[in-house]
Amino acid sequence: MSAISTFRLSLAEDLEFWTAHGITNAGVSVAKLEKHGWDDGTARVVDAVARGLNVVDLIGLGPFHLADPARWDRQRERIVRSIATAAAVGAPAIVFTTGPFAPLTWEEAADALEEALAPVLPEARAHGIEFVIEHTNSLRVDVGFVHTLHDAIDLARRLDVRVCMELNACWAERALAATIAGGVDRIGLVQVSDFRVGTVASSQRLVPGDGDVPLARILSTLVAAGYGGVFELELIGDAIIEEGYDVAVPRAVAALDALLRDAGA
């Protein structure tokens, strides 16, 4: 369960929420850690880990502004701090979006991202922590320039990192099954939510089963291709808020659990 799913809760409230609902595998929000205070926030998560929480990733790292190298050092400092926290809480991965790139071309943005990450990737690898690129909906050029799973896998191979497969952004992608089969070795995380056809905003997601995404088919394709990693719920949008976290989140956990069992995961 990604902490993005309970977007309006603080870090402390997330920890209480996960305990109350029996959620033992979670992705911790970097933004919430920052808002709470890095040191105390990390200590709280470490304590939760001692009591049974498994932190699968740190998420929401925030993007580089790829056309403005003068801003890269500040983001690198944030990454280094995230690496230290991930190591402290036992998180094996840090998930990030690539960053806005205008007026660069796609190829120039890829070059810039490689340059921006070069000083920090060795630090992550030294701690055994994977960097995971999340591709984004094409409406969200404010947070990323990689909008297909196919392109994300190509870029991940170039950078020797892994990919967060965001189902809400790639479910309608051409030749998706072939992309999964050919790139499953680079997929390090699969984010799951649903979407209703006719929705015109990128951040209006639904509990699995409430929308039109062929989740059963896609999850079965992933399992058949040999994916054995984490499936992470990331629920955002008005429907989740209106239903309430206390109802929507447990319902989503149960729905995804059933889907994965049917897929043979």
PDB file of C-alpha atoms in Angstrom:
ATOM      1  CA  MET A   1       0.000   0.000   0.000  1.00  0.00           C
ATOM      2  CA  SER A   2       1.612   3.239  -1.153  1.00  0.00           C
ATOM      3  CA  ALA A   3       1.352   6.153   1.254  1.00  0.00           C
ATOM      4  CA  ILE A   4       0.116   8.146  -1.732  1.00  0.00           C
ATOM      5  CA  SER A   5      -3.130   6.199  -1.296  1.00  0.00           C
ATOM      6  CA  THR A   6      -3.750   8.057   1.963  1.00  0.00           C
ATOM      7  CA  PHE A   7      -2.519  11.336   0.526  1.00  0.00           C
ATOM      8  CA  ARG A   8      -4.243  13.546   3.109  1.00  0.00           C
ATOM      9  CA  LEU A   9      -2.803  11.692   6.095  1.00  0.00           C
ATOM     10  CA  SER A  10       0.483  12.629   7.747  1.00  0.00           C
ATOM     11  CA  LEU A  11       3.337  10.189   8.258  1.00  0.00           C
ATOM     12  CA  ALA A  12       2.263   9.566  11.853  1.00  0.00           C
ATOM     13  CA  GLU A  13      -1.330   9.032  10.722  1.00  0.00           C
ATOM     14  CA  ASP A  14      -0.172   6.636   8.004  1.00  0.00           C
ATOM     15  CA  LEU A  15       1.631   4.507  10.566  1.00  0.00           C
ATOM     16  CA  GLU A  16      -1.476   4.430  12.768  1.00  0.00           C
ATOM     17  CA  PHE A  17      -3.703   3.677   9.770  1.00  0.00           C
ATOM     18  CA  TRP A  18      -1.567   0.756   8.598  1.00  0.00           C
ATOM     19  CA  THR A  19      -1.574  -0.736  12.082  1.00  0.00           C
ATOM     20  CA  ALA A  20      -5.330  -0.300  12.469  1.00  0.00           C
ATOM     21  CA  HIS A  21      -6.049  -2.011   9.142  1.00  0.00           C
ATOM     22  CA  GLY A  22      -3.470  -4.777   9.368  1.00  0.00           C
ATOM     23  CA  ILE A  23      -1.386  -3.446   6.488  1.00  0.00           C
ATOM     24  CA  THR A  24       2.109  -4.879   6.863  1.00  0.00           C
ATOM     25  CA  ASN A  25       3.645  -3.922   3.490  1.00  0.00           C
ATOM     26  CA  ALA A  26       3.784  -0.237   2.638  1.00  0.00           C
ATOM     27  CA  GLY A  27       5.562   2.427   0.627  1.00  0.00           C
ATOM     28  CA  VAL A  28       6.588   5.462   2.681  1.00  0.00           C
ATOM     29  CA  SER A  29       6.156   8.970   1.274  1.00  0.00           C
ATOM     30  CA  VAL A  30       9.311  11.087   1.074  1.00  0.00           C
ATOM     31  CA  ALA A  31       7.212  14.261   1.108  1.00  0.00           C
ATOM     32  CA  LYS A  32       5.520  13.173   4.339  1.00  0.00           C
ATOM     33  CA  LEU A  33       8.888  12.329   5.877  1.00  0.00           C
ATOM     34  CA  GLU A  34      10.139  15.807   5.024  1.00  0.00           C
ATOM     35  CA  LYS A  35       7.043  17.481   6.421  1.00  0.00           C
ATOM     36  CA  HIS A  36       7.226  15.473   9.628  1.00  0.00           C
ATOM     37  CA  GLY A  37      10.989  15.953  10.005  1.00  0.00           C
ATOM     38  CA  TRP A  38      13.518  13.526   8.534  1.00  0.00           C
ATOM     39  CA  ASP A  39      15.179  12.323  11.726  1.00  0.00           C
ATOM     40  CA  ASP A  40      12.108  11.768  13.873  1.00  0.00           C
ATOM     41  CA  GLY A  41      10.149  10.479  10.886  1.00  0.00           C
ATOM     42  CA  THR A  42      12.821   7.927  10.092  1.00  0.00           C
ATOM     43  CA  ALA A  43      12.945   6.888  13.745  1.00  0.00           C
ATOM     44  CA  ARG A  44       9.170   6.379  13.778  1.00  0.00           C
ATOM     45  CA  VAL A  45       9.316   4.197  10.689  1.00  0.00           C
ATOM     46  CA  VAL A  46      12.232   2.206  12.146  1.00  0.00           C
ATOM     47  CA  ASP A  47      10.095   1.590  15.234  1.00  0.00           C
ATOM     48  CA  ALA A  48       7.178   0.460  13.052  1.00  0.00           C
ATOM     49  CA  VAL A  49       9.514  -1.917  11.215  1.00  0.00           C
ATOM     50  CA  ALA A  50      10.554  -3.401  14.549  1.00  0.00           C
ATOM     51  CA  ARG A  51       6.864  -4.043  15.202  1.00  0.00           C
ATOM     52  CA  GLY A  52       6.299  -5.840  11.901  1.00  0.00           C
ATOM     53  CA  LEU A  53       6.006  -3.256   9.128  1.00  0.00           C
ATOM     54  CA  ASN A  54       7.786  -4.107   5.869  1.00  0.00           C
ATOM     55  CA  VAL A  55       8.739  -0.953   3.944  1.00  0.00           C
ATOM     56  CA  VAL A  56       8.776  -1.918   0.269  1.00  0.00           C
ATOM     57  CA  ASP A  57       9.920   1.463  -1.043  1.00  0.00           C
ATOM     58  CA  LEU A  58      10.262   5.184  -0.538  1.00  0.00           C
ATOM     59  CA  ILE A  59       8.021   6.989  -3.002  1.00  0.00           C
ATOM     60  CA  GLY A  60       7.310  10.533  -4.097  1.00  0.00           C
ATOM     61  CA  LEU A  61      10.942  11.569  -4.301  1.00  0.00           C
ATOM     62  CA  GLY A  62      10.171  14.451  -6.604  1.00  0.00           C
ATOM     63  CA  PRO A  63      11.677  15.164 -10.001  1.00  0.00           C
ATOM     64  CA  PHE A  64      14.766  16.801 -11.379  1.00  0.00           C
ATOM     65  CA  HIS A  65      14.124  19.907 -13.485  1.00  0.00           C
ATOM     66  CA  LEU A  66      16.083  18.504 -16.363  1.00  0.00           C
ATOM     67  CA  ALA A  67      16.499  21.734 -18.351  1.00  0.00           C
ATOM     68  CA  ASP A  68      17.908  23.571 -15.315  1.00  0.00           C
ATOM     69  CA  PRO A  69      21.134  21.924 -14.079  1.00  0.00           C
ATOM     70  CA  ALA A  70      21.578  24.670 -11.479  1.00  0.00           C
ATOM     71  CA  ARG A  71      18.764  23.008  -9.501  1.00  0.00           C
ATOM     72  CA  TRP A  72      20.165  19.481  -9.616  1.00  0.00           C
ATOM     73  CA  ASP A  73      22.401  19.652  -6.543  1.00  0.00           C
ATOM     74  CA  ARG A  74      19.464  20.342  -4.245  1.00  0.00           C
ATOM     75  CA  GLN A  75      17.602  17.332  -5.593  1.00  0.00           C
ATOM     76  CA  ARG A  76      20.717  15.182  -5.304  1.00  0.00           C
ATOM     77  CA  GLU A  77      20.934  16.128  -1.625  1.00  0.00           C
ATOM     78  CA  ARG A  78      17.321  15.017  -1.197  1.00  0.00           C
ATOM     79  CA  ILE A  79      18.115  11.723  -2.921  1.00  0.00           C
ATOM     80  CA  VAL A  80      21.136  11.086  -0.699  1.00  0.00           C
ATOM     81  CA  ARG A  81      18.988  11.693   2.366  1.00  0.00           C
ATOM     82  CA  SER A  82      16.337   9.351   0.974  1.00  0.00           C
ATOM     83  CA  ILE A  83      18.969   6.669   0.413  1.00  0.00           C
ATOM     84  CA  ALA A  84      20.059   6.952   4.050  1.00  0.00           C
ATOM     85  CA  THR A  85      16.461   6.657   5.242  1.00  0.00           C
ATOM     86  CA  ALA A  86      15.762   3.734   2.918  1.00  0.00           C
ATOM     87  CA  ALA A  87      18.810   1.931   4.306  1.00  0.00           C
ATOM     88  CA  ALA A  88      17.729   2.662   7.887  1.00  0.00           C
ATOM     89  CA  VAL A  89      14.195   1.307   7.411  1.00  0.00           C
ATOM     90  CA  GLY A  90      15.193  -1.599   5.179  1.00  0.00           C
ATOM     91  CA  ALA A  91      13.461  -0.338   2.048  1.00  0.00           C
ATOM     92  CA  PRO A  92      14.949  -2.036  -1.032  1.00  0.00           C
ATOM     93  CA  ALA A  93      13.873   0.627  -3.537  1.00  0.00           C
ATOM     94  CA  ILE A  94      13.354   4.325  -4.168  1.00  0.00           C
ATOM     95  CA  VAL A  95      10.691   5.229  -6.742  1.00  0.00           C
ATOM     96  CA  PHE A  96      10.987   8.449  -8.715  1.00  0.00           C
ATOM     97  CA  THR A  97       9.526  10.244 -11.704  1.00  0.00           C
ATOM     98  CA  THR A  98      11.964  11.549 -14.272  1.00  0.00           C
ATOM     99  CA  GLY A  99      11.152  15.258 -14.088  1.00  0.00           C
ATOM    100  CA  PRO A 100       9.861  17.999 -16.397  1.00  0.00           C
ATOM    101  CA  PHE A 101      11.983  18.561 -19.499  1.00  0.00           C
ATOM    102  CA  ALA A 102      10.647  21.410 -21.666  1.00  0.00           C
ATOM    103  CA  PRO A 103      12.126  22.768 -23.887  1.00  0.00           C
ATOM    104  CA  LEU A 104      14.438  19.741 -24.254  1.00  0.00           C
ATOM    105  CA  THR A 105      13.779  16.929 -26.693  1.00  0.00           C
ATOM    106  CA  TRP A 106      13.050  13.455 -25.291  1.00  0.00           C
ATOM    107  CA  GLU A 107      16.586  12.381 -26.166  1.00  0.00           C
ATOM    108  CA  GLU A 108      18.127  15.466 -24.559  1.00  0.00           C
ATOM    109  CA  ALA A 109      16.046  14.833 -21.438  1.00  0.00           C
ATOM    110  CA  ALA A 110      17.347  11.264 -21.237  1.00  0.00           C
ATOM    111  CA  ASP A 111      20.918  12.560 -21.496  1.00  0.00           C
ATOM    112  CA  ALA A 112      20.214  15.134 -18.779  1.00  0.00           C
ATOM    113  CA  LEU A 113      18.680  12.536 -16.457  1.00  0.00           C
ATOM    114  CA  GLU A 114      21.710  10.289 -16.879  1.00  0.00           C
ATOM    115  CA  GLU A 115      23.988  13.204 -15.991  1.00  0.00           C
ATOM    116  CA  ALA A 116      21.825  14.271 -13.047  1.00  0.00           C
ATOM    117  CA  LEU A 117      21.773  10.780 -11.530  1.00  0.00           C
ATOM    118  CA  ALA A 118      25.420   9.918 -12.136  1.00  0.00           C
ATOM    119  CA  PRO A 119      26.698  11.189  -8.740  1.00  0.00           C
ATOM    120  CA  VAL A 120      23.995   9.451  -6.663  1.00  0.00           C
ATOM    121  CA  LEU A 121      23.435   6.062  -8.303  1.00  0.00           C
ATOM    122  CA  PRO A 122      26.701   4.612  -6.876  1.00  0.00           C
ATOM    123  CA  GLU A 123      25.573   5.662  -3.377  1.00  0.00           C
ATOM    124  CA  ALA A 124      22.299   3.784  -3.796  1.00  0.00           C
ATOM    125  CA  ARG A 125      24.027   0.713  -5.171  1.00  0.00           C
ATOM    126  CA  ALA A 126      26.494   0.732  -2.290  1.00  0.00           C
ATOM    127  CA  HIS A 127      23.506   0.370   0.062  1.00  0.00           C
ATOM    128  CA  GLY A 128      21.818  -2.273  -2.093  1.00  0.00           C
ATOM    129  CA  ILE A 129      18.958   0.082  -2.951  1.00  0.00           C
ATOM    130  CA  GLU A 130      17.348   0.036  -6.397  1.00  0.00           C
ATOM    131  CA  PHE A 131      16.367   3.194  -8.251  1.00  0.00           C
ATOM    132  CA  VAL A 132      12.975   2.652  -9.885  1.00  0.00           C
ATOM    133  CA  ILE A 133      11.709   4.907 -12.702  1.00  0.00           C
ATOM    134  CA  GLU A 134       7.961   5.495 -12.729  1.00  0.00           C
ATOM    135  CA  HIS A 135       6.471   6.334 -16.117  1.00  0.00           C
ATOM    136  CA  THR A 136       3.582   8.787 -16.033  1.00  0.00           C
ATOM    137  CA  ASN A 137       0.372   9.719 -17.818  1.00  0.00           C
ATOM    138  CA  SER A 138       1.128  11.945 -20.804  1.00  0.00           C
ATOM    139  CA  LEU A 139      -0.892  14.748 -19.197  1.00  0.00           C
ATOM    140  CA  ARG A 140       1.700  14.903 -16.412  1.00  0.00           C
ATOM    141  CA  VAL A 141       4.614  16.464 -18.260  1.00  0.00           C
ATOM    142  CA  ASP A 142       5.098  18.501 -15.087  1.00  0.00           C
ATOM    143  CA  VAL A 143       6.573  15.428 -13.374  1.00  0.00           C
ATOM    144  CA  GLY A 144       8.003  13.305 -16.146  1.00  0.00           C
ATOM    145  CA  PHE A 145       8.936  12.864 -19.787  1.00  0.00           C
ATOM    146  CA  VAL A 146       8.563   9.066 -19.940  1.00  0.00           C
ATOM    147  CA  HIS A 147       4.966   8.127 -20.675  1.00  0.00           C
ATOM    148  CA  THR A 148       5.057   4.506 -21.840  1.00  0.00           C
ATOM    149  CA  LEU A 149       6.226   1.298 -20.241  1.00  0.00           C
ATOM    150  CA  HIS A 150       8.165   0.545 -23.420  1.00  0.00           C
ATOM    151  CA  ASP A 151      10.185   3.772 -23.170  1.00  0.00           C
ATOM    152  CA  ALA A 152      10.656   3.353 -19.414  1.00  0.00           C
ATOM    153  CA  ILE A 153      12.208  -0.078 -19.928  1.00  0.00           C
ATOM    154  CA  ASP A 154      14.529   1.247 -22.640  1.00  0.00           C
ATOM    155  CA  LEU A 155      15.655   4.096 -20.380  1.00  0.00           C
ATOM    156  CA  ALA A 156      16.083   1.759 -17.405  1.00  0.00           C
ATOM    157  CA  ARG A 157      18.395  -0.474 -19.420  1.00  0.00           C
ATOM    158  CA  ARG A 158      20.484   2.542 -20.372  1.00  0.00           C
ATOM    159  CA  LEU A 159      20.775   3.747 -16.765  1.00  0.00           C
ATOM    160  CA  ASP A 160      20.951   0.236 -15.248  1.00  0.00           C
ATOM    161  CA  VAL A 161      17.977   0.914 -12.996  1.00  0.00           C
ATOM    162  CA  ARG A 162      14.507  -0.625 -12.751  1.00  0.00           C
ATOM    163  CA  VAL A 163      10.966   0.387 -13.695  1.00  0.00           C
ATOM    164  CA  CYS A 164       7.771   1.026 -11.787  1.00  0.00           C
ATOM    165  CA  MET A 165       5.034  -0.253 -14.102  1.00  0.00           C
ATOM    166  CA  GLU A 166       2.130   2.110 -13.454  1.00  0.00           C
ATOM    167  CA  LEU A 167      -0.905   0.199 -14.747  1.00  0.00           C
ATOM    168  CA  ASN A 168      -3.082   3.311 -14.773  1.00  0.00           C
ATOM    169  CA  ALA A 169      -0.676   4.876 -17.286  1.00  0.00           C
ATOM    170  CA  CYS A 170       0.062   1.911 -19.568  1.00  0.00           C
ATOM    171  CA  TRP A 171      -2.950  -0.418 -19.569  1.00  0.00           C
ATOM    172  CA  ALA A 172      -4.007   0.668 -23.088  1.00  0.00           C
ATOM    173  CA  GLU A 173      -0.472   0.663 -24.494  1.00  0.00           C
ATOM    174  CA  ARG A 174       0.193  -1.033 -27.830  1.00  0.00           C
ATOM    175  CA  ALA A 175       1.766  -4.521 -27.599  1.00  0.00           C
ATOM    176  CA  LEU A 176       1.692  -4.402 -23.804  1.00  0.00           C
ATOM    177  CA  ALA A 177       2.042  -8.179 -23.395  1.00  0.00           C
ATOM    178  CA  ALA A 178       5.119  -8.199 -25.633  1.00  0.00           C
ATOM    179  CA  THR A 179       6.624  -5.269 -23.735  1.00  0.00           C
ATOM    180  CA  ILE A 180       6.105  -7.089 -20.442  1.00  0.00           C
ATOM    181  CA  ALA A 181       7.582 -10.335 -21.768  1.00  0.00           C
ATOM    182  CA  GLY A 182      10.615  -8.574 -23.189  1.00  0.00           C
ATOM    183  CA  GLY A 183      11.225  -6.299 -20.224  1.00  0.00           C
ATOM    184  CA  VAL A 184      10.108  -8.226 -17.155  1.00  0.00           C
ATOM    185  CA  ASP A 185      13.712  -8.391 -15.954  1.00  0.00           C
ATOM    186  CA  ARG A 186      13.630  -4.578 -15.562  1.00  0.00           C
ATOM    187  CA  ILE A 187      10.237  -4.305 -13.854  1.00  0.00           C
ATOM    188  CA  GLY A 188      10.894  -3.758 -10.174  1.00  0.00           C
ATOM    189  CA  LEU A 189       7.456  -2.646  -9.000  1.00  0.00           C
ATOM    190  CA  VAL A 190       3.888  -2.780 -10.327  1.00  0.00           C
ATOM    191  CA  GLN A 191       1.445  -0.099  -9.189  1.00  0.00           C
ATOM    192  CA  VAL A 192      -2.198  -1.098  -9.369  1.00  0.00           C
ATOM    193  CA  SER A 193      -5.419   0.904  -9.469  1.00  0.00           C
ATOM    194  CA  ASP A 194      -8.441   1.128 -11.735  1.00  0.00           C
ATOM    195  CA  PHE A 195      -9.767   3.784 -14.121  1.00  0.00           C
ATOM    196  CA  ARG A 196     -13.174   4.485 -15.619  1.00  0.00           C
ATOM    197  CA  VAL A 197     -13.279   5.203 -19.342  1.00  0.00           C
ATOM    198  CA  GLY A 198     -14.617   8.714 -19.891  1.00  0.00           C
ATOM    199  CA  THR A 199     -12.655  10.233 -17.004  1.00  0.00           C
ATOM    200  CA  VAL A 200     -10.763  13.265 -18.255  1.00  0.00           C
ATOM    201  CA  ALA A 201      -8.325  13.801 -15.367  1.00  0.00           C
ATOM    202  CA  SER A 202      -5.168  11.737 -14.887  1.00  0.00           C
ATOM    203  CA  SER A 203      -5.411  11.509 -11.104  1.00  0.00           C
ATOM    204  CA  GLN A 204      -8.888  10.035 -10.716  1.00  0.00           C
ATOM    205  CA  ARG A 205      -8.227   6.411  -9.871  1.00  0.00           C
ATOM    206  CA  LEU A 206     -10.498   3.718  -8.499  1.00  0.00           C
ATOM    207  CA  VAL A 207     -10.406   0.622  -6.329  1.00  0.00           C
ATOM    208  CA  PRO A 208      -9.495  -2.400  -8.497  1.00  0.00           C
ATOM    209  CA  GLY A 209     -12.670  -3.768 -10.040  1.00  0.00           C
ATOM    210  CA  ASP A 210     -14.553  -0.472  -9.993  1.00  0.00           C
ATOM    211  CA  GLY A 211     -13.390   0.651 -13.443  1.00  0.00           C
ATOM    212  CA  ASP A 212     -12.579  -0.572 -16.933  1.00  0.00           C
ATOM    213  CA  VAL A 213      -8.909  -1.571 -16.783  1.00  0.00           C
ATOM    214  CA  PRO A 214      -8.509  -5.286 -17.690  1.00  0.00           C
ATOM    215  CA  LEU A 215      -6.558  -5.915 -14.508  1.00  0.00           C
ATOM    216  CA  ALA A 216      -7.052  -9.690 -14.441  1.00  0.00           C
ATOM    217  CA  ARG A 217      -5.558 -10.058 -17.908  1.00  0.00           C
ATOM    218  CA  ILE A 218      -2.612  -7.747 -17.251  1.00  0.00           C
ATOM    219  CA  LEU A 219      -1.749  -9.258 -13.872  1.00  0.00           C
ATOM    220  CA  SER A 220      -1.930 -12.755 -15.355  1.00  0.00           C
ATOM    221  CA  THR A 221       0.397 -11.606 -18.151  1.00  0.00           C
ATOM    222  CA  LEU A 222       2.893 -10.323 -15.593  1.00  0.00           C
ATOM    223  CA  VAL A 223       2.839 -13.532 -13.571  1.00  0.00           C
ATOM    224  CA  ALA A 224       3.140 -15.684 -16.698  1.00  0.00           C
ATOM    225  CA  ALA A 225       6.140 -13.610 -17.801  1.00  0.00           C
ATOM    226  CA  GLY A 226       7.886 -14.421 -14.526  1.00  0.00           C
ATOM    227  CA  TYR A 227       7.374 -11.237 -12.545  1.00  0.00           C
ATOM    228  CA  GLY A 228       7.754 -12.048  -8.862  1.00  0.00           C
ATOM    229  CA  GLY A 229       8.085  -8.620  -7.301  1.00  0.00           C
ATOM    230  CA  VAL A 230       5.862  -6.251  -5.376  1.00  0.00           C
ATOM    231  CA  PHE A 231       2.363  -5.235  -6.441  1.00  0.00           C
ATOM    232  CA  GLU A 232       1.597  -1.871  -4.834  1.00  0.00           C
ATOM    233  CA  LEU A 233      -1.792  -0.191  -4.570  1.00  0.00           C
ATOM    234  CA  GLU A 234      -1.718   3.521  -5.359  1.00  0.00           C
ATOM    235  CA  LEU A 235      -5.173   5.035  -4.945  1.00  0.00           C
ATOM    236  CA  ILE A 236      -5.733   8.730  -5.562  1.00  0.00           C
ATOM    237  CA  GLY A 237      -8.646  10.892  -6.591  1.00  0.00           C
ATOM    238  CA  ASP A 238     -12.081  12.092  -5.618  1.00  0.00           C
ATOM    239  CA  ALA A 239     -13.721   8.659  -5.492  1.00  0.00           C
ATOM    240  CA  ILE A 240     -11.214   7.462  -2.896  1.00  0.00           C
ATOM    241  CA  ILE A 241     -11.665  10.598  -0.801  1.00  0.00           C
ATOM    242  CA  GLU A 242     -15.460  10.410  -0.991  1.00  0.00           C
ATOM    243  CA  GLU A 243     -15.584   6.740   0.002  1.00  0.00           C
ATOM    244  CA  GLY A 244     -13.076   7.361   2.778  1.00  0.00           C
ATOM    245  CA  TYR A 245      -9.719   5.740   3.381  1.00  0.00           C
ATOM    246  CA  ASP A 246     -11.129   3.444   6.074  1.00  0.00           C
ATOM    247  CA  VAL A 247     -13.443   1.841   3.505  1.00  0.00           C
ATOM    248  CA  ALA A 248     -11.653   2.249   0.155  1.00  0.00           C
ATOM    249  CA  VAL A 249      -8.232   1.003   1.245  1.00  0.00           C
ATOM    250  CA  PRO A 250      -9.282  -2.313   2.857  1.00  0.00           C
ATOM    251  CA  ARG A 251     -11.639  -2.919  -0.071  1.00  0.00           C
ATOM    252  CA  ALA A 252      -8.774  -2.342  -2.499  1.00  0.00           C
ATOM    253  CA  VAL A 253      -6.467  -4.688  -0.570  1.00  0.00           C
ATOM    254  CA  ALA A 254      -9.086  -7.445  -0.695  1.00  0.00           C
ATOM    255  CA  ALA A 255      -9.768  -6.851  -4.400  1.00  0.00           C
ATOM    256  CA  LEU A 256      -6.102  -6.955  -5.380  1.00  0.00           C
ATOM    257  CA  ASP A 257      -5.486 -10.003  -3.202  1.00  0.00           C
ATOM    258  CA  ALA A 258      -8.280 -11.843  -5.052  1.00  0.00           C
ATOM    259  CA  LEU A 259      -6.940 -10.758  -8.447  1.00  0.00           C
ATOM    260  CA  LEU A 260      -3.442 -11.959  -7.613  1.00  0.00           C
ATOM    261  CA  ARG A 261      -4.671 -15.288  -6.325  1.00  0.00           C
ATOM    262  CA  ASP A 262      -6.627 -15.806  -9.556  1.00  0.00           C
ATOM    263  CA  ALA A 263      -3.513 -14.852 -11.541  1.00  0.00           C
ATOM    264  CA  GLY A 264      -1.464 -17.449  -9.683  1.00  0.00           C
ATOM    265  CA  ALA A 265       0.816 -14.947  -7.992  1.00  0.00           C
TER     266      ALA A 265
END
